[in-house]
Short mmCIF file of C-alpha atoms and ligand atoms in Angstrom, two decimals:
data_model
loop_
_atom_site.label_atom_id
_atom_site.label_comp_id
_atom_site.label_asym_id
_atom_site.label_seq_id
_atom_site.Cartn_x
_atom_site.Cartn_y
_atom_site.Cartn_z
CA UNK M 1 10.03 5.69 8.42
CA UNK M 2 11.81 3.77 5.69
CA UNK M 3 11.07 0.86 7.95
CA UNK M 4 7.96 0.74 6.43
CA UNK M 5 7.07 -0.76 3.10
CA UNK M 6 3.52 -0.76 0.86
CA UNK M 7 1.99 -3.31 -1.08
CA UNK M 8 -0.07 -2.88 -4.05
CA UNK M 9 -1.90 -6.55 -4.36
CA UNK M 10 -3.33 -7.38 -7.34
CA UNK M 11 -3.91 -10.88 -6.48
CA UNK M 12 -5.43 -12.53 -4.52
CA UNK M 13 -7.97 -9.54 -4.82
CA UNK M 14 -11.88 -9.99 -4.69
CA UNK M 15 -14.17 -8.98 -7.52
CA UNK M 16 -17.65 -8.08 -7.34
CA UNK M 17 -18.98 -11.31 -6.79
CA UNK M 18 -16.59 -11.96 -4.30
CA UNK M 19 -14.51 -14.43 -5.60
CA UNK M 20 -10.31 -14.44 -5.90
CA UNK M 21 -9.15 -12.58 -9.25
CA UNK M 22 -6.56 -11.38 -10.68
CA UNK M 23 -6.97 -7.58 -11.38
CA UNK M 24 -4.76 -5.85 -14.35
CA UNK M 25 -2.80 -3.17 -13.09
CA UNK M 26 -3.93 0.94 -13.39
CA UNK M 27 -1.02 2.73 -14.51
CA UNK M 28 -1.91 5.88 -12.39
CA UNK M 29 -1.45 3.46 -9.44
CA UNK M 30 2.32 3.37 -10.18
CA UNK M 31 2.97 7.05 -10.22
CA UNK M 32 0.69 8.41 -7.63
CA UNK M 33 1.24 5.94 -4.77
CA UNK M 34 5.02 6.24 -4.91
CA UNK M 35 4.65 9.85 -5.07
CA UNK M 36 2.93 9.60 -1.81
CA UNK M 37 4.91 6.89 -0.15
CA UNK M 38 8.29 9.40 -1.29
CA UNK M 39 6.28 12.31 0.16
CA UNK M 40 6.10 10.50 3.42
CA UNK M 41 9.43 8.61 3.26
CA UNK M 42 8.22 5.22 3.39
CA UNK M 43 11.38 2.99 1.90
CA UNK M 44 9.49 0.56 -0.60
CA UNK M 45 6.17 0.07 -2.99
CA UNK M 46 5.81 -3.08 -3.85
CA UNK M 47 3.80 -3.89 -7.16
CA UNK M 48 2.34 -7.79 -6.60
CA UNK M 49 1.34 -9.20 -9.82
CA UNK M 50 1.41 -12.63 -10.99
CA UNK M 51 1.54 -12.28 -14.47
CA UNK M 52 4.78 -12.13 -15.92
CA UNK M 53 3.66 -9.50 -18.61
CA UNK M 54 2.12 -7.27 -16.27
CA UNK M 55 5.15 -7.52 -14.61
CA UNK M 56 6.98 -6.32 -17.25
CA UNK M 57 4.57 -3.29 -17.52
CA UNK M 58 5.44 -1.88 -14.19
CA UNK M 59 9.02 -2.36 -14.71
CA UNK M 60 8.42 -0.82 -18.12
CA UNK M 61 6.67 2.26 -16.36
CA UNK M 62 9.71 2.60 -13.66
CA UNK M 63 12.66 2.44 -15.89
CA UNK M 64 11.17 5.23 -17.98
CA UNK M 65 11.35 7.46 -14.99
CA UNK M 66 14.65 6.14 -13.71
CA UNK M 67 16.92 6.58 -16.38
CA UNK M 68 14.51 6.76 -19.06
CA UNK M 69 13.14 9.13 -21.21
CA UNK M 70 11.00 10.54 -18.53
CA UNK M 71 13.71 11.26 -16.19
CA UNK M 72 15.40 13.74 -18.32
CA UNK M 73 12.15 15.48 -18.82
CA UNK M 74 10.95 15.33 -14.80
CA UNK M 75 13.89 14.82 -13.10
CA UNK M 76 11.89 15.08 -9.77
CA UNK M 77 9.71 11.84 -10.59
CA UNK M 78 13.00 9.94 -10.24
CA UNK M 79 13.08 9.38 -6.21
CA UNK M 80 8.88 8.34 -6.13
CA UNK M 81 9.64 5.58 -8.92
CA UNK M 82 12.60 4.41 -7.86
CA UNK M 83 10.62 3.11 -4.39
CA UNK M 84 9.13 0.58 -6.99
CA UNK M 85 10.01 -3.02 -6.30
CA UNK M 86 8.36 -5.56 -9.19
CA UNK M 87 7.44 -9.15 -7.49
CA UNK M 88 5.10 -11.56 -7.87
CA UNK M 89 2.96 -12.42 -4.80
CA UNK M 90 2.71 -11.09 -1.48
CA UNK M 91 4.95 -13.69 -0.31
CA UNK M 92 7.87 -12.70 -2.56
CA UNK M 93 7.61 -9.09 -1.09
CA UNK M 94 7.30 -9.73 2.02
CA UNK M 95 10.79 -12.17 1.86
CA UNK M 96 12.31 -9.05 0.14
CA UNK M 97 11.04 -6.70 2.71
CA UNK M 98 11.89 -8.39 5.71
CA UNK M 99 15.01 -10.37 4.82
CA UNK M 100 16.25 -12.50 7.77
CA UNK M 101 14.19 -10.41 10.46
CA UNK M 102 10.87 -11.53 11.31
CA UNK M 103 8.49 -8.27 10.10
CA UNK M 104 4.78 -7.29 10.14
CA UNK M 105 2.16 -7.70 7.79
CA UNK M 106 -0.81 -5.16 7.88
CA UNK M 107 -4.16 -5.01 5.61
CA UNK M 108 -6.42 -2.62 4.64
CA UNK M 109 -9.79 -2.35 3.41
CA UNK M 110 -12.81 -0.16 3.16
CA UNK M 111 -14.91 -3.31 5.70
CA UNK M 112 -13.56 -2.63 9.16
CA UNK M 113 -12.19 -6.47 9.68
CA UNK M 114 -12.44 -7.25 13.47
CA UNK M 115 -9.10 -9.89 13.17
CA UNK M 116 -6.29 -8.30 14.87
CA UNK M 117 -7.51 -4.55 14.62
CA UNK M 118 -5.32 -1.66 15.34
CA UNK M 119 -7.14 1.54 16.21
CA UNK M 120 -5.19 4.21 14.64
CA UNK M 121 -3.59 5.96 17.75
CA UNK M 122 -2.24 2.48 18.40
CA UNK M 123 -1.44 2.11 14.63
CA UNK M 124 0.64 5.39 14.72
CA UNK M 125 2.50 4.73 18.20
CA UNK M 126 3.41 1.31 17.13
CA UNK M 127 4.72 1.86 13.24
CA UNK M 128 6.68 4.84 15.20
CA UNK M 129 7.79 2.44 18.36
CA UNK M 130 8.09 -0.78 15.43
CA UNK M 131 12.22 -2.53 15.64
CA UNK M 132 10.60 -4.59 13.15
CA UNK M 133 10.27 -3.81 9.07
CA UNK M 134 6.25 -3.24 8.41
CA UNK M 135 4.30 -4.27 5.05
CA UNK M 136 1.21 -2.58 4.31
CA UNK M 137 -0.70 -4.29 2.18
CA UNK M 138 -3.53 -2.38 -0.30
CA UNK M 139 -6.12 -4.06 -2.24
CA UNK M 140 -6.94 -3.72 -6.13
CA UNK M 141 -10.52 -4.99 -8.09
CA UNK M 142 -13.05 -4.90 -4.70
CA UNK M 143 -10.26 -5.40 -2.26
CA UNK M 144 -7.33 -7.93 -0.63
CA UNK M 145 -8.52 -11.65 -0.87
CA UNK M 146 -9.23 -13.25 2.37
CA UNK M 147 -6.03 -15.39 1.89
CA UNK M 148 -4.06 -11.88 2.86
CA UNK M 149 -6.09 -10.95 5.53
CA UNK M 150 -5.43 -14.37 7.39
CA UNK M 151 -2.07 -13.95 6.94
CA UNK M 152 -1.80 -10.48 8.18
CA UNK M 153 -0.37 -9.66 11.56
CA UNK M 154 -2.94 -6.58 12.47
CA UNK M 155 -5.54 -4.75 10.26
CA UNK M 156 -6.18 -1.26 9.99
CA UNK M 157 -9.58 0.32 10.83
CA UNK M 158 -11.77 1.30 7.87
CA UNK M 159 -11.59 4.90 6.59
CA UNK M 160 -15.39 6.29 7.81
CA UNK M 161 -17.96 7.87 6.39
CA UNK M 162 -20.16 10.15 8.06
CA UNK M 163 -22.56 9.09 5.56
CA UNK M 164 -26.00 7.51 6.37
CA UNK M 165 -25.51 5.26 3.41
CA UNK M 166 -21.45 4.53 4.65
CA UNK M 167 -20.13 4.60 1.44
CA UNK M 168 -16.47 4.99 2.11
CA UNK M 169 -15.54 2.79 -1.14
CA UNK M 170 -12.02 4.82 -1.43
CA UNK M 171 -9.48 4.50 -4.41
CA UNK M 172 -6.84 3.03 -3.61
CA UNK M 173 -4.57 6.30 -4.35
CA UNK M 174 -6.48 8.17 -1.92
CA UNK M 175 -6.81 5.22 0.59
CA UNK M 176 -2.92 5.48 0.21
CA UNK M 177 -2.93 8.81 0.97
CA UNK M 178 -5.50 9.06 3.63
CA UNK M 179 -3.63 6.15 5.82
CA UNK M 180 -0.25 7.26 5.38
CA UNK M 181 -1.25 10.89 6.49
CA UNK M 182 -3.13 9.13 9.50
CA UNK M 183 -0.11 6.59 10.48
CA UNK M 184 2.74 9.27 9.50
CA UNK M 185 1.80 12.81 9.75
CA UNK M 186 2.73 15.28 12.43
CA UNK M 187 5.82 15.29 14.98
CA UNK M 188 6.35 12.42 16.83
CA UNK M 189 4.46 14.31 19.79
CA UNK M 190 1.60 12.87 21.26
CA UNK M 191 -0.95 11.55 18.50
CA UNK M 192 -4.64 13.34 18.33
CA UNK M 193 -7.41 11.18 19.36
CA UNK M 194 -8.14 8.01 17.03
CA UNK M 195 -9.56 9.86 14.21
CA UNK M 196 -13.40 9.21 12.26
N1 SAM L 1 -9.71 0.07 -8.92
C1 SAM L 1 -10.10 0.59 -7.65
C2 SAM L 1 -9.59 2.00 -7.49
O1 SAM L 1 -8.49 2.18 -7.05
O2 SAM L 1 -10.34 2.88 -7.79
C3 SAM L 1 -9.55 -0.26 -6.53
C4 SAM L 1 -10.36 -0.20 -5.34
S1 SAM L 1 -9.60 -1.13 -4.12
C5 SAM L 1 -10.82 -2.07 -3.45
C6 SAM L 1 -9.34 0.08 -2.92
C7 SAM L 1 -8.31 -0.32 -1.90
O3 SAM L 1 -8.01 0.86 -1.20
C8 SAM L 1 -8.81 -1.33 -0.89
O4 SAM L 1 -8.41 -2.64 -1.23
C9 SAM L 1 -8.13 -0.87 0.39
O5 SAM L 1 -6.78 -1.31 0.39
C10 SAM L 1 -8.13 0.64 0.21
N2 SAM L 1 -9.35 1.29 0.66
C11 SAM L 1 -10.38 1.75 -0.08
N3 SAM L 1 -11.30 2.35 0.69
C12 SAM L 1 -10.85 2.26 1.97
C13 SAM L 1 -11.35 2.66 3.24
N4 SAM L 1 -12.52 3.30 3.34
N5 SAM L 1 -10.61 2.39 4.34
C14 SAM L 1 -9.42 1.74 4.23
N6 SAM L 1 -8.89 1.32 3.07
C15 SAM L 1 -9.60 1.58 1.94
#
């Protein structure tokens, strides 16, 4: 599936309140969502960040693992941190990702969004069936600003809860996870119904 590509957003990105932030990036993010886009062989992790010296951080984190210091002692981290491409806005990755081809954006978040939704049978059949390269895009702070989701070609369904209360309020590592096992796991025989 290296047709498909995730996005780690950290702008535009809602905080509490609800308004567009900028949220600083959580190192853990950069080595455990690689490790699970490697484990699933998604071709790209995009880090979105628009300041230049968080930038710099990332790129900081990934050359220490390929070729750095780290490398020598965990060889193995290598191939997860090498799917790490540095940009600065959603935009940027997505003209990296796609190239000439047109492509597909898809959003995330823990509030099932009604635009464009994919149930995740037809999620799975169509990232499998997909000519086209796919971005999935995952929020930081209290999730993707609305600016993504209107640009977004299809949104995932929510991870449930069978919680009375709902609280489904995922990190984004295990989101990660949780929705690449979902879209990616199994043979490519027949998908199992839809899923909580
Ligand atoms: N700093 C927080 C953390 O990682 O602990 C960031 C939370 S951030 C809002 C979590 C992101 O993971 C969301 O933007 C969304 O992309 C995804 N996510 C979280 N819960 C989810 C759910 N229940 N269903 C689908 N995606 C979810």
């Amino acid at each position: 599936v290296s047709h498909v590509a995730l996005a780690l957003v950290h702008h535009p990105v809602l905080n509490r309140a609800g308004e567009v932030v900028t949220a600083a990036i959580t190192n853990i993010d950069l080595h455990d969502i690689p490790r699970s886009a490697y484990s699933y062989g998604v071709g790209a992790v995009y880090v979105v960040h628009p300041i230049s010296a968080q930038r710099a951080l990332a790129e900081r984190i990934r050359s220490h693992w390929v070729g750095g210091a780290g490398e020598k002692r965990i060889p193995d981290r290598r191939g997860p941190l090498e799917l790490l491409r540095v940009v600065s806005s959603l935009a940027e990755a997505l003209a990296d990702w796609n190239g000439r081809q047109a492509g597909e954006l898809w959003t995330t978040s823990a509030r099932a969004t009604k635009n464009q939704q994919l149930d995740w049978v037809a999620a799975r059949q169509r990232l499998r069936s997909s000519k086209r390269r796919i971005l999935i895009a995952f929020g930081t702070s209290w999730g993707l600003g609305g600016a993504v989701h209107q640009l977004s070609n299809h949104a995932l369904p929510a991870i449930q809860s069978p919680r009375p209360d709902g609280y489904n309020h995922l990190s984004v590592r295990a989101a990660v996870a949780i929705i690449l096992d979902r879209l990616l796991s199994g043979s490519s025989a027949a998908p199992e119904s839809g899923g909580a």
